[in-house]
């Protein structure tokens, strides 16, 4: 004789099956919220793979130093920017969130005398190819190509892109953002750190 299945057993099996199925599905990306704990999955940042050739550095100092050649042949020295707020933006040409924020960062650099932006392209690309790219995506701020095998030692290796640091006039790291950032975010961070407030902020 076949015994009839216990209804409670059937219900329990259905619940377990549903849980396993849900665990195989990827979570829907959450809206970017820079005030919440930030990881590449919840900020809109594109996660970067970490390999033996590109180890993850947890570095990052309170007053970072950075001297780097820009694609226009000039030398950029972060220490020479004392007295201004500097936005150091790690990005890449293949990163769509990065490209979306570039026009706004460019406008911020152009319209705020107390703010400068530096773009650090974190990818393997020649200076000539970058110049071609920048003709299609022009910005007013300087761009430098970072050696991904030897990135700036005073900044942590980006876990995702874009990754943006706000450097205060005294050279200290005032804030950092993982994922897309807007001019409003930057100006709010400047005001929070004791800098001038943008018009309309209270």
mmCIF file of N, CA, C and O in Angstrom, residues 22-77:
data_model
loop_
_atom_site.group_PDB
_atom_site.id
_atom_site.type_symbol
_atom_site.label_atom_id
_atom_site.label_comp_id
_atom_site.label_asym_id
_atom_site.label_seq_id
_atom_site.Cartn_x
_atom_site.Cartn_y
_atom_site.Cartn_z
ATOM 1 N N UNK A 22 15.375 30.805 -4.932
ATOM 2 C CA UNK A 22 15.662 32.231 -4.730
ATOM 3 C C UNK A 22 17.145 32.469 -4.557
ATOM 4 O O UNK A 22 17.699 33.480 -4.994
ATOM 5 N N UNK A 23 17.855 31.516 -3.921
ATOM 6 C CA UNK A 23 19.285 31.677 -3.701
ATOM 7 C C UNK A 23 20.094 31.606 -4.961
ATOM 8 O O UNK A 23 21.229 32.079 -5.014
ATOM 9 N N UNK A 24 19.557 31.041 -6.026
ATOM 10 C CA UNK A 24 20.270 30.943 -7.300
ATOM 11 C C UNK A 24 20.124 32.188 -8.144
ATOM 12 O O UNK A 24 20.797 32.344 -9.156
ATOM 13 N N UNK A 25 19.194 33.066 -7.740
ATOM 14 C CA UNK A 25 18.934 34.260 -8.520
ATOM 15 C C UNK A 25 19.735 35.427 -7.974
ATOM 16 O O UNK A 25 19.926 35.555 -6.778
ATOM 17 N N UNK A 26 20.171 36.301 -8.887
ATOM 18 C CA UNK A 26 20.915 37.487 -8.475
ATOM 19 C C UNK A 26 19.952 38.532 -7.946
ATOM 20 O O UNK A 26 18.860 38.716 -8.461
ATOM 21 N N UNK A 27 20.377 39.196 -6.899
ATOM 22 C CA UNK A 27 19.564 40.265 -6.346
ATOM 23 C C UNK A 27 19.488 41.413 -7.328
ATOM 24 O O UNK A 27 20.443 41.720 -8.032
ATOM 25 N N UNK A 28 18.358 42.082 -7.361
ATOM 26 C CA UNK A 28 18.216 43.265 -8.193
ATOM 27 C C UNK A 28 19.065 44.382 -7.600
ATOM 28 O O UNK A 28 18.997 44.656 -6.401
ATOM 29 N N UNK A 29 19.887 45.070 -8.434
ATOM 30 C CA UNK A 29 20.749 46.136 -7.906
ATOM 31 C C UNK A 29 19.931 47.200 -7.197
ATOM 32 O O UNK A 29 18.900 47.637 -7.686
ATOM 33 N N UNK A 30 20.417 47.594 -6.048
ATOM 34 C CA UNK A 30 19.722 48.639 -5.292
ATOM 35 C C UNK A 30 20.074 49.998 -5.852
ATOM 36 O O UNK A 30 21.079 50.186 -6.532
ATOM 37 N N UNK A 31 19.216 50.984 -5.598
ATOM 38 C CA UNK A 31 19.499 52.348 -6.018
ATOM 39 C C UNK A 31 20.736 52.851 -5.290
ATOM 40 O O UNK A 31 20.968 52.536 -4.135
ATOM 41 N N UNK A 32 21.524 53.669 -5.971
ATOM 42 C CA UNK A 32 22.730 54.205 -5.370
ATOM 43 C C UNK A 32 22.380 55.105 -4.187
ATOM 44 O O UNK A 32 21.570 56.008 -4.295
ATOM 45 N N UNK A 33 22.994 54.860 -3.061
ATOM 46 C CA UNK A 33 22.780 55.665 -1.862
ATOM 47 C C UNK A 33 24.131 55.869 -1.207
ATOM 48 O O UNK A 33 24.625 55.016 -0.513
ATOM 49 N N UNK A 34 24.726 57.027 -1.463
ATOM 50 C CA UNK A 34 26.079 57.263 -0.992
ATOM 51 C C UNK A 34 26.140 57.432 0.521
ATOM 52 O O UNK A 34 27.211 57.440 1.089
ATOM 53 N N UNK A 35 24.992 57.567 1.167
ATOM 54 C CA UNK A 35 25.005 57.694 2.614
ATOM 55 C C UNK A 35 25.012 56.327 3.291
ATOM 56 O O UNK A 35 25.305 56.217 4.468
ATOM 57 N N UNK A 36 24.657 55.289 2.543
ATOM 58 C CA UNK A 36 24.605 53.940 3.093
ATOM 59 C C UNK A 36 25.971 53.288 3.009
ATOM 60 O O UNK A 36 26.850 53.761 2.288
ATOM 61 N N UNK A 37 26.205 52.179 3.736
ATOM 62 C CA UNK A 37 27.472 51.453 3.604
ATOM 63 C C UNK A 37 27.703 51.097 2.152
ATOM 64 O O UNK A 37 26.808 50.577 1.483
ATOM 65 N N UNK A 38 28.893 51.385 1.630
ATOM 66 C CA UNK A 38 29.119 51.300 0.202
ATOM 67 C C UNK A 38 29.935 50.081 -0.191
ATOM 68 O O UNK A 38 31.021 49.850 0.314
ATOM 69 N N UNK A 39 29.394 49.298 -1.095
ATOM 70 C CA UNK A 39 30.104 48.195 -1.716
ATOM 71 C C UNK A 39 29.819 48.278 -3.201
ATOM 72 O O UNK A 39 28.853 48.915 -3.615
ATOM 73 N N UNK A 40 30.648 47.655 -4.044
ATOM 74 C CA UNK A 40 30.396 47.751 -5.486
ATOM 75 C C UNK A 40 28.991 47.316 -5.875
ATOM 76 O O UNK A 40 28.449 47.803 -6.851
ATOM 77 N N UNK A 41 28.362 46.421 -5.113
ATOM 78 C CA UNK A 41 27.050 45.913 -5.509
ATOM 79 C C UNK A 41 25.911 46.872 -5.204
ATOM 80 O O UNK A 41 24.867 46.793 -5.824
ATOM 81 N N UNK A 42 26.090 47.787 -4.248
ATOM 82 C CA UNK A 42 24.953 48.631 -3.893
ATOM 83 C C UNK A 42 25.154 50.100 -4.229
ATOM 84 O O UNK A 42 24.368 50.937 -3.826
ATOM 85 N N UNK A 43 26.188 50.435 -4.977
ATOM 86 C CA UNK A 43 26.417 51.829 -5.338
ATOM 87 C C UNK A 43 26.386 52.083 -6.828
ATOM 88 O O UNK A 43 26.495 53.220 -7.259
ATOM 89 N N UNK A 44 26.271 51.055 -7.629
ATOM 90 C CA UNK A 44 26.323 51.230 -9.070
ATOM 91 C C UNK A 44 27.722 51.175 -9.620
ATOM 92 O O UNK A 44 27.938 51.358 -10.819
ATOM 93 N N UNK A 45 28.713 50.937 -8.770
ATOM 94 C CA UNK A 45 30.089 50.823 -9.241
ATOM 95 C C UNK A 45 30.288 49.500 -9.966
ATOM 96 O O UNK A 45 29.633 48.505 -9.668
ATOM 97 N N UNK A 46 31.191 49.487 -10.941
ATOM 98 C CA UNK A 46 31.537 48.261 -11.639
ATOM 99 C C UNK A 46 32.680 47.587 -10.899
ATOM 100 O O UNK A 46 33.753 48.162 -10.732
ATOM 101 N N UNK A 47 32.465 46.372 -10.427
ATOM 102 C CA UNK A 47 33.463 45.660 -9.637
ATOM 103 C C UNK A 47 34.662 45.284 -10.489
ATOM 104 O O UNK A 47 34.513 44.822 -11.617
ATOM 105 N N UNK A 48 35.855 45.472 -9.932
ATOM 106 C CA UNK A 48 37.083 45.114 -10.635
ATOM 107 C C UNK A 48 37.579 43.767 -10.156
ATOM 108 O O UNK A 48 37.641 43.517 -8.949
ATOM 109 N N UNK A 49 37.951 42.870 -11.080
ATOM 110 C CA UNK A 49 38.487 41.570 -10.658
ATOM 111 C C UNK A 49 39.869 41.738 -10.046
ATOM 112 O O UNK A 49 40.649 42.584 -10.479
ATOM 113 N N UNK A 50 40.169 40.952 -9.030
ATOM 114 C CA UNK A 50 41.480 40.989 -8.398
ATOM 115 C C UNK A 50 42.214 39.696 -8.713
ATOM 116 O O UNK A 50 41.693 38.605 -8.505
ATOM 117 N N UNK A 51 43.418 39.810 -9.269
ATOM 118 C CA UNK A 51 44.206 38.647 -9.633
ATOM 119 C C UNK A 51 45.578 38.755 -8.994
ATOM 120 O O UNK A 51 45.907 39.747 -8.355
ATOM 121 N N UNK A 52 46.390 37.735 -9.201
ATOM 122 C CA UNK A 52 47.756 37.760 -8.660
ATOM 123 C C UNK A 52 48.553 38.901 -9.283
ATOM 124 O O UNK A 52 49.441 39.475 -8.660
ATOM 125 N N UNK A 53 48.233 39.232 -10.558
ATOM 126 C CA UNK A 53 48.948 40.317 -11.230
ATOM 127 C C UNK A 53 48.443 41.684 -10.787
ATOM 128 O O UNK A 53 49.110 42.688 -10.941
ATOM 129 N N UNK A 54 47.190 41.724 -10.287
ATOM 130 C CA UNK A 54 46.604 42.974 -9.829
ATOM 131 C C UNK A 54 46.105 42.786 -8.396
ATOM 132 O O UNK A 54 44.908 42.701 -8.143
ATOM 133 N N UNK A 55 47.010 42.688 -7.440
ATOM 134 C CA UNK A 55 46.594 42.446 -6.053
ATOM 135 C C UNK A 55 45.825 43.624 -5.493
ATOM 136 O O UNK A 55 46.044 44.767 -5.880
ATOM 137 N N UNK A 56 44.934 43.330 -4.553
ATOM 138 C CA UNK A 56 44.157 44.369 -3.906
ATOM 139 C C UNK A 56 44.963 44.989 -2.774
ATOM 140 O O UNK A 56 45.411 44.301 -1.879
ATOM 141 N N UNK A 57 45.152 46.282 -2.859
ATOM 142 C CA UNK A 57 45.878 46.987 -1.806
ATOM 143 C C UNK A 57 44.882 47.679 -0.890
ATOM 144 O O UNK A 57 43.963 48.345 -1.350
ATOM 145 N N UNK A 58 45.055 47.502 0.408
ATOM 146 C CA UNK A 58 44.197 48.172 1.372
ATOM 147 C C UNK A 58 44.839 49.484 1.812
ATOM 148 O O UNK A 58 44.495 50.037 2.828
ATOM 149 N N UNK A 59 45.789 49.952 1.008
ATOM 150 C CA UNK A 59 46.508 51.163 1.347
ATOM 151 C C UNK A 59 45.610 52.381 1.361
ATOM 152 O O UNK A 59 44.421 52.308 1.110
ATOM 153 N N UNK A 60 46.175 53.502 1.591
ATOM 154 C CA UNK A 60 45.402 54.714 1.710
ATOM 155 C C UNK A 60 45.875 55.444 2.942
ATOM 156 O O UNK A 60 45.806 54.894 4.034
ATOM 157 N N UNK A 61 46.389 56.647 2.747
ATOM 158 C CA UNK A 61 46.936 57.400 3.867
ATOM 159 C C UNK A 61 46.112 58.662 4.077
ATOM 160 O O UNK A 61 45.346 59.084 3.214
ATOM 161 N N UNK A 62 46.282 59.243 5.252
ATOM 162 C CA UNK A 62 45.482 60.420 5.609
ATOM 163 C C UNK A 62 45.811 61.611 4.719
ATOM 164 O O UNK A 62 44.923 62.368 4.327
ATOM 165 N N UNK A 63 47.101 61.770 4.407
ATOM 166 C CA UNK A 63 47.527 62.860 3.525
ATOM 167 C C UNK A 63 48.268 62.226 2.343
ATOM 168 O O UNK A 63 49.494 62.076 2.380
ATOM 169 N N UNK A 64 47.541 61.818 1.314
ATOM 170 C CA UNK A 64 48.181 61.114 0.193
ATOM 171 C C UNK A 64 49.061 62.017 -0.652
ATOM 172 O O UNK A 64 48.776 63.207 -0.830
ATOM 173 N N UNK A 65 50.129 61.421 -1.163
ATOM 174 C CA UNK A 65 50.999 62.104 -2.114
ATOM 175 C C UNK A 65 50.751 61.508 -3.497
ATOM 176 O O UNK A 65 50.500 60.315 -3.637
ATOM 177 N N UNK A 66 50.804 62.354 -4.502
ATOM 178 C CA UNK A 66 50.592 61.880 -5.864
ATOM 179 C C UNK A 66 51.287 62.818 -6.844
ATOM 180 O O UNK A 66 50.990 64.007 -6.905
ATOM 181 N N UNK A 67 52.233 62.275 -7.575
ATOM 182 C CA UNK A 67 52.885 62.999 -8.661
ATOM 183 C C UNK A 67 52.768 62.103 -9.884
ATOM 184 O O UNK A 67 53.262 60.971 -9.885
ATOM 185 N N UNK A 68 52.120 62.601 -10.930
ATOM 186 C CA UNK A 68 51.838 61.757 -12.080
ATOM 187 C C UNK A 68 51.803 62.595 -13.357
ATOM 188 O O UNK A 68 51.448 63.778 -13.317
ATOM 189 N N UNK A 69 52.208 61.990 -14.477
ATOM 190 C CA UNK A 69 52.190 62.673 -15.763
ATOM 191 C C UNK A 69 50.800 62.567 -16.375
ATOM 192 O O UNK A 69 50.190 61.488 -16.377
ATOM 193 N N UNK A 70 50.281 63.674 -16.873
ATOM 194 C CA UNK A 70 48.978 63.677 -17.521
ATOM 195 C C UNK A 70 49.147 63.432 -19.019
ATOM 196 O O UNK A 70 50.252 63.531 -19.554
ATOM 197 N N UNK A 71 48.051 63.107 -19.696
ATOM 198 C CA UNK A 71 48.151 62.746 -21.115
ATOM 199 C C UNK A 71 48.524 63.935 -21.997
ATOM 200 O O UNK A 71 48.941 63.748 -23.152
ATOM 201 N N UNK A 72 48.402 65.149 -21.458
ATOM 202 C CA UNK A 72 48.811 66.319 -22.236
ATOM 203 C C UNK A 72 50.290 66.654 -22.036
ATOM 204 O O UNK A 72 50.779 67.697 -22.482
ATOM 205 N N UNK A 73 51.020 65.749 -21.348
ATOM 206 C CA UNK A 73 52.463 65.918 -21.209
ATOM 207 C C UNK A 73 52.895 66.740 -20.012
ATOM 208 O O UNK A 73 54.092 66.977 -19.825
ATOM 209 N N UNK A 74 51.962 67.138 -19.170
ATOM 210 C CA UNK A 74 52.303 67.940 -17.999
ATOM 211 C C UNK A 74 52.448 67.058 -16.765
ATOM 212 O O UNK A 74 52.069 65.897 -16.774
ATOM 213 N N UNK A 75 53.031 67.618 -15.730
ATOM 214 C CA UNK A 75 53.197 66.906 -14.461
ATOM 215 C C UNK A 75 52.180 67.415 -13.463
ATOM 216 O O UNK A 75 52.030 68.615 -13.261
ATOM 217 N N UNK A 76 51.456 66.493 -12.827
ATOM 218 C CA UNK A 76 50.466 66.876 -11.824
ATOM 219 C C UNK A 76 50.982 66.471 -10.452
ATOM 220 O O UNK A 76 51.282 65.303 -10.204
ATOM 221 N N UNK A 77 51.078 67.463 -9.565
ATOM 222 C CA UNK A 77 51.554 67.232 -8.198
ATOM 223 C C UNK A 77 50.431 67.617 -7.244
ATOM 224 O O UNK A 77 50.059 68.787 -7.145
#
